[in-house]
Coordinates of C-alpha atoms in Angstrom, one line a residue:
M10 CA 51.7 188.5 219.4
R11 CA 52.0 187.7 223.1
K12 CA 49.3 186.9 225.5
K13 CA 47.1 189.4 227.4
F14 CA 44.6 188.9 230.2
S15 CA 41.0 188.1 229.3
S16 CA 38.0 190.0 230.4
A17 CA 36.5 186.7 231.5
Q18 CA 39.3 186.2 234.0
I19 CA 37.9 188.1 236.9
L20 CA 38.8 186.4 240.2
F21 CA 40.8 188.5 242.5
I22 CA 39.9 192.0 241.3
F23 CA 36.3 191.0 241.7
P24 CA 36.3 190.3 245.4
C25 CA 37.7 193.8 245.9
L26 CA 35.1 195.4 243.6
A27 CA 32.3 193.4 245.3
V28 CA 33.6 194.5 248.7
L29 CA 33.4 198.1 247.7
T30 CA 29.9 197.6 246.4
V31 CA 28.8 196.2 249.8
L32 CA 30.7 199.0 251.6
E33 CA 28.9 201.7 249.7
Q34 CA 25.5 199.9 249.4
T35 CA 24.3 202.2 246.6
F36 CA 22.4 200.3 243.9
R37 CA 19.9 201.0 241.2
S38 CA 17.1 198.6 240.4
S39 CA 18.2 197.6 236.9
K40 CA 21.3 196.1 235.3
P41 CA 23.8 197.4 234.5
R42 CA 24.1 199.0 237.9
V43 CA 26.1 202.0 239.0
I44 CA 27.9 201.5 242.3
A45 CA 30.5 203.0 244.6
D46 CA 28.8 206.2 245.5
V47 CA 31.4 208.8 246.2
D48 CA 31.2 212.2 247.9
V49 CA 32.7 214.6 245.4
S50 CA 32.4 217.5 247.7
K51 CA 35.6 216.2 249.4
S52 CA 38.5 217.5 247.4
V53 CA 41.1 215.2 245.9
Q54 CA 44.7 216.3 246.0
I55 CA 46.3 216.3 242.6
T56 CA 49.9 217.2 241.8
N57 CA 50.0 219.8 238.9
P58 CA 46.3 219.3 238.1
P59 CA 45.2 219.8 234.4
R60 CA 42.9 222.6 233.7
S61 CA 39.7 220.5 233.9
L62 CA 40.5 219.4 237.4
T63 CA 41.0 222.9 238.9
T64 CA 37.3 223.8 239.0
T65 CA 35.2 223.3 242.1
H66 CA 32.0 222.9 240.0
Y67 CA 31.4 219.5 238.5
N68 CA 29.1 220.3 235.6
P69 CA 30.3 217.9 232.9
R70 CA 31.1 219.4 229.5
L71 CA 29.2 217.4 226.9
D72 CA 31.5 218.7 224.1
R73 CA 34.4 216.8 225.6
P74 CA 35.2 213.2 224.7
V75 CA 35.2 210.3 227.1
T76 CA 38.8 209.0 227.5
V77 CA 39.1 205.2 227.2
V78 CA 42.0 203.5 229.1
T79 CA 43.4 200.0 228.3
A80 CA 46.6 198.1 228.7
Y81 CA 48.6 195.2 227.2
Y82 CA 51.4 193.4 229.0
N83 CA 53.4 190.2 228.3
I84 CA 51.7 187.9 230.8
P85 CA 50.3 184.4 230.4
A86 CA 46.6 184.0 229.7
K87 CA 44.2 181.2 228.8
R88 CA 43.6 182.5 225.3
S89 CA 46.1 182.1 222.5
N90 CA 48.3 184.8 221.1
T91 CA 46.4 184.7 217.8
T92 CA 43.1 185.2 219.6
Y93 CA 44.3 188.2 221.4
A94 CA 45.8 189.7 218.2
R95 CA 42.4 189.3 216.5
W96 CA 40.5 191.0 219.3
M97 CA 43.0 193.9 219.5
R98 CA 42.8 194.5 215.8
I99 CA 39.0 194.9 216.1
F100 CA 39.2 197.3 219.0
L101 CA 42.2 199.4 218.0
R102 CA 41.4 199.7 214.3
K103 CA 37.6 200.0 214.3
I104 CA 36.7 201.9 217.5
P105 CA 37.8 205.6 217.0
C106 CA 37.6 206.5 220.7
H107 CA 40.1 208.8 222.5
L108 CA 42.4 206.2 223.9
Y109 CA 45.3 205.7 226.3
I110 CA 47.2 202.4 225.9
Y111 CA 49.7 201.3 228.7
T112 CA 52.2 198.8 227.4
E113 CA 55.8 197.7 227.2
S114 CA 58.2 199.5 224.8
E115 CA 58.4 196.5 222.4
Y116 CA 54.7 197.0 221.5
E117 CA 54.7 200.7 221.0
S118 CA 55.2 200.6 217.2
Y119 CA 52.7 197.7 216.8
F120 CA 50.0 199.7 218.6
K121 CA 50.8 202.8 216.5
S122 CA 50.3 200.8 213.4
L123 CA 46.9 199.5 214.6
R124 CA 45.9 203.1 215.5
K125 CA 47.3 204.8 212.4
D126 CA 43.9 206.1 211.4
H127 CA 43.3 207.5 215.0
L128 CA 46.7 208.7 216.1
N129 CA 45.4 212.1 217.0
R130 CA 43.1 210.3 219.5
T131 CA 45.7 208.0 220.9
K132 CA 48.3 208.2 223.6
I133 CA 50.6 205.3 224.2
V134 CA 52.2 205.2 227.6
V135 CA 55.3 203.0 227.7
K136 CA 55.7 201.6 231.2
P137 CA 57.6 198.4 232.1
F138 CA 55.7 195.8 234.0
T139 CA 58.2 196.2 236.9
A140 CA 57.2 199.9 237.1
L141 CA 53.5 199.1 237.8
K142 CA 52.6 199.9 241.4
M143 CA 51.0 196.5 242.0
S144 CA 54.2 194.7 240.8
K145 CA 56.2 196.1 243.7
N146 CA 55.2 193.2 245.9
M147 CA 55.3 190.0 243.9
N148 CA 55.6 188.0 247.1
L149 CA 52.1 189.0 247.9
W150 CA 50.7 187.9 244.6
M151 CA 52.6 184.6 244.7
A152 CA 51.0 184.0 248.1
Q153 CA 47.6 184.9 246.6
R154 CA 48.3 182.3 243.9
E155 CA 48.3 179.6 246.6
M156 CA 44.8 180.8 247.7
D157 CA 43.3 180.8 244.3
H158 CA 40.9 177.9 243.6
E159 CA 41.1 178.7 239.8
R160 CA 44.6 177.3 239.2
L161 CA 45.0 178.9 235.7
H162 CA 45.7 182.4 237.0
T163 CA 49.2 183.8 237.6
P164 CA 50.7 186.4 240.0
E165 CA 51.3 188.7 237.0
L166 CA 47.7 188.5 236.1
Y167 CA 46.7 189.6 239.6
V168 CA 49.0 192.6 239.2
I169 CA 47.3 193.7 236.0
W170 CA 43.8 193.2 237.4
N171 CA 44.6 195.3 240.4
E172 CA 46.5 197.9 238.4
K173 CA 43.4 198.9 236.4
V174 CA 42.3 201.6 238.8
N175 CA 45.8 203.0 238.9
F176 CA 45.8 203.1 235.1
L177 CA 42.5 205.1 235.2
A178 CA 43.7 207.5 237.9
E179 CA 47.1 208.1 236.2
T180 CA 45.2 208.9 233.0
I181 CA 42.9 211.3 234.7
R182 CA 45.8 213.2 236.2
D183 CA 47.5 213.5 232.8
N184 CA 44.2 214.0 230.9
A185 CA 45.7 214.7 227.4
F186 CA 42.2 214.9 225.8
D187 CA 40.7 217.2 228.5
S188 CA 38.0 214.8 229.4
D189 CA 35.5 214.7 232.2
Y190 CA 34.7 211.0 231.9
F191 CA 37.1 208.0 231.8
L192 CA 36.4 204.4 231.2
W193 CA 38.7 201.4 231.6
T194 CA 38.1 198.9 228.8
D195 CA 39.8 195.5 228.6
I196 CA 41.8 195.4 225.4
G197 CA 40.1 192.1 224.5
S198 CA 36.6 193.4 224.9
F199 CA 35.7 193.8 221.2
R200 CA 35.4 190.2 219.9
D201 CA 32.9 190.2 217.1
P202 CA 33.8 192.3 214.0
R203 CA 30.2 192.2 212.8
R204 CA 29.1 194.4 215.6
T205 CA 31.7 197.1 215.4
P206 CA 29.5 199.4 213.3
E207 CA 27.0 199.7 216.1
L208 CA 29.7 200.1 218.7
A209 CA 31.7 202.7 216.8
T210 CA 30.3 205.6 218.9
Y211 CA 31.7 204.0 222.1
P212 CA 31.9 205.7 224.5
D213 CA 29.3 208.5 224.1
T214 CA 29.7 211.5 226.5
E215 CA 26.0 212.2 226.8
V216 CA 25.2 208.6 227.6
A217 CA 28.0 208.6 230.2
N218 CA 26.7 211.8 231.8
H219 CA 23.1 210.6 231.8
A220 CA 23.9 207.2 233.3
L221 CA 26.6 208.2 235.8
G222 CA 26.3 211.9 236.7
T223 CA 29.4 212.9 238.6
S224 CA 29.4 210.9 241.8
K225 CA 29.3 207.3 240.8
V226 CA 31.6 204.7 239.2
F227 CA 30.1 202.2 236.7
F228 CA 30.4 198.4 236.9
L229 CA 28.3 195.7 235.3
Q230 CA 26.6 193.7 237.9
M231 CA 26.6 190.2 236.5
Y232 CA 24.9 188.5 239.4
N233 CA 22.8 189.7 242.3
F234 CA 24.2 190.2 245.8
T235 CA 22.3 188.0 248.3
P236 CA 21.1 189.6 251.5
G237 CA 23.7 187.7 253.5
E238 CA 26.5 189.2 251.4
M239 CA 25.6 192.7 252.5
H240 CA 26.7 192.4 256.1
L241 CA 29.7 194.3 257.3
S242 CA 32.0 193.2 260.1
P243 CA 32.0 195.5 263.1
V244 CA 35.7 194.6 263.6
N245 CA 37.2 195.8 260.3
G246 CA 34.3 197.3 258.3
L247 CA 34.7 194.7 255.5
P248 CA 31.9 192.4 254.3
T249 CA 31.7 189.2 256.4
H250 CA 31.2 187.3 253.1
D251 CA 34.3 186.2 251.2
F252 CA 33.7 186.9 247.5
R253 CA 36.5 184.6 246.4
Y254 CA 34.0 182.0 245.1
N255 CA 31.2 184.4 244.0
D256 CA 31.6 186.7 241.1
R257 CA 29.2 189.6 241.2
L258 CA 30.7 192.3 239.1
G259 CA 32.4 192.5 235.7
G260 CA 35.7 194.2 235.4
A261 CA 36.0 194.5 231.6
V262 CA 34.5 198.1 231.7
L263 CA 34.6 200.4 234.7
G264 CA 34.9 204.1 235.2
G265 CA 33.0 207.4 235.5
H266 CA 33.5 211.1 236.1
R267 CA 37.1 212.0 236.9
N268 CA 36.3 213.1 240.5
A269 CA 34.3 209.9 241.2
V270 CA 37.1 207.8 239.9
L271 CA 39.7 209.5 242.0
R272 CA 37.6 209.1 245.1
Y273 CA 37.1 205.5 244.2
E274 CA 40.8 205.0 243.7
K275 CA 41.5 205.9 247.3
I276 CA 38.7 203.7 248.6
Y277 CA 39.8 200.8 246.3
Y278 CA 43.4 200.6 247.4
E279 CA 42.5 201.2 251.1
T280 CA 40.1 198.3 250.8
L281 CA 42.7 196.2 249.0
S282 CA 45.2 196.9 251.8
K283 CA 42.7 195.9 254.4
M284 CA 42.0 192.7 252.5
V285 CA 45.7 191.9 252.2
E286 CA 46.2 192.4 255.9
L287 CA 43.1 190.3 256.7
G288 CA 44.2 187.8 254.1
R289 CA 46.7 186.4 256.6
T290 CA 44.2 186.6 259.4
K291 CA 40.8 185.0 260.1
I292 CA 39.0 186.2 263.2
I293 CA 36.5 183.7 264.6
V294 CA 34.1 185.3 267.1
R295 CA 33.0 182.8 269.7
E296 CA 31.7 183.3 273.2
F297 CA 33.6 181.5 275.9
S298 CA 30.4 179.6 276.9
Q299 CA 30.3 178.1 273.4
L300 CA 33.7 176.4 273.7
R301 CA 33.5 172.6 274.0
M302 CA 35.6 172.5 277.1
A303 CA 33.4 175.2 278.7
K304 CA 30.3 173.0 278.6
N305 CA 31.2 171.3 281.9
M306 CA 32.5 174.1 284.1
A307 CA 31.4 172.1 287.2
M308 CA 34.0 169.5 286.3
W309 CA 36.8 172.1 286.0
R310 CA 35.8 173.6 289.4
L311 CA 36.3 170.1 290.9
H312 CA 39.8 170.0 289.3
K313 CA 40.5 173.4 290.7
N314 CA 40.5 171.7 294.1
M315 CA 43.0 169.1 292.9
D316 CA 45.5 171.7 291.6
R317 CA 48.5 172.4 293.8
E318 CA 49.1 175.6 291.9
K319 CA 46.3 177.6 293.4
H320 CA 46.5 180.6 291.1
H321 CA 44.9 178.7 288.2
T322 CA 41.2 179.0 287.5
P323 CA 38.5 176.6 286.0
E324 CA 38.3 178.9 283.0
L325 CA 42.0 178.6 282.4
Y326 CA 41.7 174.8 282.4
A327 CA 38.9 175.0 279.8
L328 CA 41.0 177.2 277.5
W329 CA 44.2 175.1 277.9
N330 CA 42.2 172.0 277.0
E331 CA 40.4 173.7 274.1
K332 CA 43.7 174.3 272.2
V333 CA 43.6 171.0 270.3
N334 CA 39.9 171.7 269.4
F335 CA 40.9 175.1 268.1
L336 CA 43.7 173.6 266.0
T337 CA 41.4 170.8 264.7
E338 CA 38.7 173.3 263.7
V339 CA 41.2 175.4 261.8
V340 CA 42.5 172.3 260.0
K341 CA 39.0 171.5 258.8
D342 CA 38.3 175.1 257.8
N343 CA 41.7 175.6 256.2
V344 CA 41.0 179.0 254.5
F345 CA 44.7 179.4 253.7
N346 CA 45.0 176.0 252.0
S347 CA 47.8 174.9 254.4
D348 CA 49.4 171.5 254.9
H349 CA 50.8 172.2 258.4
F350 CA 49.2 174.0 261.4
L351 CA 50.8 175.2 264.6
W352 CA 49.1 176.3 267.8
T353 CA 50.9 179.3 269.2
D354 CA 50.0 180.9 272.6
I355 CA 49.1 184.5 272.0
G356 CA 51.6 185.6 274.7
S357 CA 54.5 183.7 273.1
F358 CA 56.4 186.7 271.8
R359 CA 57.6 188.5 274.8
D360 CA 60.9 190.2 273.9
L361 CA 60.6 193.0 271.4
S362 CA 64.4 192.9 270.7
Q363 CA 64.1 189.3 269.4
V364 CA 61.0 189.8 267.2
K365 CA 62.9 190.7 264.0
N366 CA 64.7 187.4 264.2
L367 CA 61.5 185.5 264.6
S368 CA 59.4 187.2 261.9
T369 CA 59.7 184.3 259.5
F370 CA 57.8 182.0 261.9
P371 CA 56.5 179.6 260.8
D372 CA 58.6 179.0 257.7
P373 CA 56.8 176.4 255.5
Q374 CA 60.0 174.7 254.3
A375 CA 61.3 174.5 257.8
V376 CA 58.0 173.0 259.1
T377 CA 57.8 170.5 256.2
R378 CA 61.5 169.4 256.6
L379 CA 61.3 169.1 260.4
L380 CA 57.9 167.5 260.8
G381 CA 56.9 165.6 257.6
T382 CA 53.4 164.3 257.7
E383 CA 53.2 161.8 260.6
K384 CA 54.1 163.5 263.8
I385 CA 53.0 166.4 266.1
F386 CA 55.7 168.7 267.4
F387 CA 56.2 169.3 271.1
L388 CA 58.9 171.1 273.0
Q389 CA 60.3 168.6 275.6
V390 CA 61.3 171.0 278.3
Y391 CA 62.4 168.3 280.7
D392 CA 63.5 164.7 280.1
F393 CA 61.1 161.8 280.8
H394 CA 62.6 159.4 283.4
P395 CA 62.7 155.7 282.4
G396 CA 59.9 154.8 284.9
E397 CA 57.6 157.4 283.5
R398 CA 57.2 155.6 280.2
E399 CA 55.6 152.5 281.7
I400 CA 52.0 151.8 280.9
R401 CA 49.5 150.3 283.4
N402 CA 47.8 147.3 281.7
S403 CA 44.6 147.8 283.6
T404 CA 43.9 151.3 282.3
G405 CA 46.2 151.7 279.3
L406 CA 47.4 154.9 281.0
P407 CA 51.0 155.8 282.1
R408 CA 51.7 154.5 285.6
H409 CA 53.1 158.0 286.3
D410 CA 50.8 160.9 287.1
F411 CA 52.3 164.0 285.4
Q412 CA 50.4 166.5 287.5
R413 CA 53.5 167.4 289.5
D414 CA 56.1 166.7 286.7
I415 CA 56.2 169.0 283.7
R416 CA 57.8 167.4 280.7
L417 CA 56.3 169.1 277.6
G418 CA 55.6 172.8 276.8
G419 CA 52.2 173.7 275.4
A420 CA 53.0 177.1 274.0
V421 CA 53.7 175.8 270.4
F422 CA 52.6 172.5 269.0
G423 CA 51.2 171.1 265.8
G424 CA 52.0 169.4 262.5
H425 CA 50.6 168.1 259.3
R426 CA 46.8 168.3 259.0
D427 CA 46.4 164.5 259.0
A428 CA 48.6 164.1 262.1
V429 CA 46.6 166.9 263.9
L430 CA 43.3 165.1 263.2
R431 CA 44.7 161.8 264.5
Y432 CA 46.2 163.5 267.6
S433 CA 43.0 165.3 268.3
A434 CA 41.0 162.1 268.6
I435 CA 43.6 160.5 270.9
Y436 CA 44.1 163.7 273.0
Y437 CA 40.4 163.9 274.0
R438 CA 40.1 160.1 274.4
T439 CA 43.1 160.2 276.8
L440 CA 41.7 163.2 278.7
D441 CA 38.5 161.3 279.3
K442 CA 40.4 158.3 280.5
L443 CA 42.6 160.3 282.9
K444 CA 39.5 162.1 284.2
A445 CA 37.7 158.8 284.8
N446 CA 40.7 157.4 286.7
G447 CA 40.7 160.4 289.0
R448 CA 43.7 162.2 287.6
F449 CA 44.1 165.9 287.3
V450 CA 43.5 167.1 283.7
G451 CA 43.3 170.9 284.2
K452 CA 46.7 171.5 282.6
D453 CA 47.0 170.5 279.0
Q454 CA 50.6 169.6 279.6
N455 CA 49.6 166.7 281.8
V456 CA 47.4 165.2 279.0
M457 CA 50.1 165.9 276.4
S458 CA 52.7 164.1 278.4
S459 CA 50.5 161.1 278.9
V460 CA 49.7 161.0 275.1
A461 CA 53.5 161.2 274.4
V462 CA 54.1 158.2 276.6
M463 CA 51.2 156.2 275.2
H464 CA 51.7 157.1 271.5
P465 CA 55.4 157.9 270.9
E466 CA 54.9 157.2 267.2
L467 CA 52.7 160.3 267.0
V468 CA 55.0 162.9 268.6
H469 CA 58.2 164.6 267.6
L470 CA 59.8 165.8 270.8
V471 CA 62.5 168.5 270.6
Q472 CA 64.6 169.7 273.4
P473 CA 65.3 173.5 273.6
R474 CA 68.7 174.8 272.9
P475 CA 70.2 178.2 273.5
F476 CA 69.0 180.8 270.9
L477 CA 68.9 184.5 270.3
D478 CA 71.0 185.7 273.2
H479 CA 69.3 184.1 276.2
G480 CA 65.9 183.4 274.5
N481 CA 63.3 181.9 276.8
P482 CA 63.6 178.1 276.4
W483 CA 59.8 177.7 276.9
F484 CA 59.4 179.5 273.5
Y485 CA 62.2 177.7 271.6
G486 CA 59.5 176.2 269.4
I487 CA 59.0 179.6 267.7
Y488 CA 62.7 179.9 266.8
Y489 CA 62.8 176.2 265.8
F490 CA 60.3 176.9 263.0
T491 CA 61.8 180.1 261.7
K492 CA 63.6 180.3 258.3
R493 CA 67.2 179.4 259.2
S494 CA 70.1 177.8 257.3
L495 CA 69.3 174.3 256.3
L496 CA 72.6 173.4 258.0
H497 CA 70.8 173.8 261.3
Y498 CA 68.1 171.4 260.4
N499 CA 69.2 168.1 261.8
G500 CA 65.9 167.2 263.5
T501 CA 66.9 168.4 266.9
S502 CA 68.4 171.9 266.6

């Protein structure tokens, strides 16, 4: 017997379930708690609805069975095949519930044999793994694998976990047993054969009706939500807390009245989509006055008087010189578990016709191959002259003042996390030295050019080349780190 996911493996579906709990904020005072309050007065559109879904009144019929939904797919799990086979025999042979089983074709006869005493209460739905809705974007789940601190999970397991609500909803729309209530139940949930006699009535319609009514979906709340976990972001409506590391709900058994489940289905997958979209984005809200470089605006106002380009402002100097701080803070936070980090000016993508050719920026393989771990990338827009690389012994600074001579672009720069942290310390030490020696430091490019002269071992300088039909050379760094043929990667192209 092949492996199946365990009810104890509850990482990535749980953040979404917990998020929905916080979104709805409807709790009862005791465990287990019923959550996800849904407004059943809003109609749910069903294609070819079964008879029991056509009524506008939601008075549950106590003479109808609760339909149980489960699934078995050939995916890796932390339990042995033998263990899962034993658990399934307990469930499928001993619990005479009305049951839907979603599985692959090779297991159909096996499950029929296990349910031979309850075939009139069993519907086996053969559906290949590749036909599951959540399997349509395996790239997403492979990326989620990299974010998972519990390294034993697999992308296929994430698919099954997040398909549970789809299984429930599909069963409701089919509704072969004309039920009002539906409960997802992990196929490995029944583990002790000595307790099956007292569980043989699972699930009871009257109990479901009494506990759930028609407007709520059941989950087992394993741990309490803390007050801080209940806050919602005003930006996206999601909880500000990331539930990745905090299990709150159990996913082994979930469900409720058909209308509540269908309402929940819509909310669940909308929330999942939001989380996926946000999963590539972390928004840090910080007032300008809280930026490190904004703590001394009087100094930047003095440098305004030194700037021959009069359209610049003290605030702009503060932002330019905050870039390395931004990059350093992200390296230390590292929510995406990255090795390399690239600062990119928010106005770097300026030609809509070129965006499709830049959508792979930044490609991890390209970045790793081109940068390694020791150097920080900069675009060398103009060549350094020989005399500009001389260092003044008395100050340790370049003899040349780069205020009037642009050499490096600051739109895109970065590298391996260790290199970024080294560079950050040197950048701000150099900025202080330049400032103390009366040099203009309003433009980050001046400081970057000085660091490149003083510490050539720390920088990887790349000259722009023609790209994408007259692409702007100042933004060549974006193209440089896109996914291109490895034939182009010679360290300079």
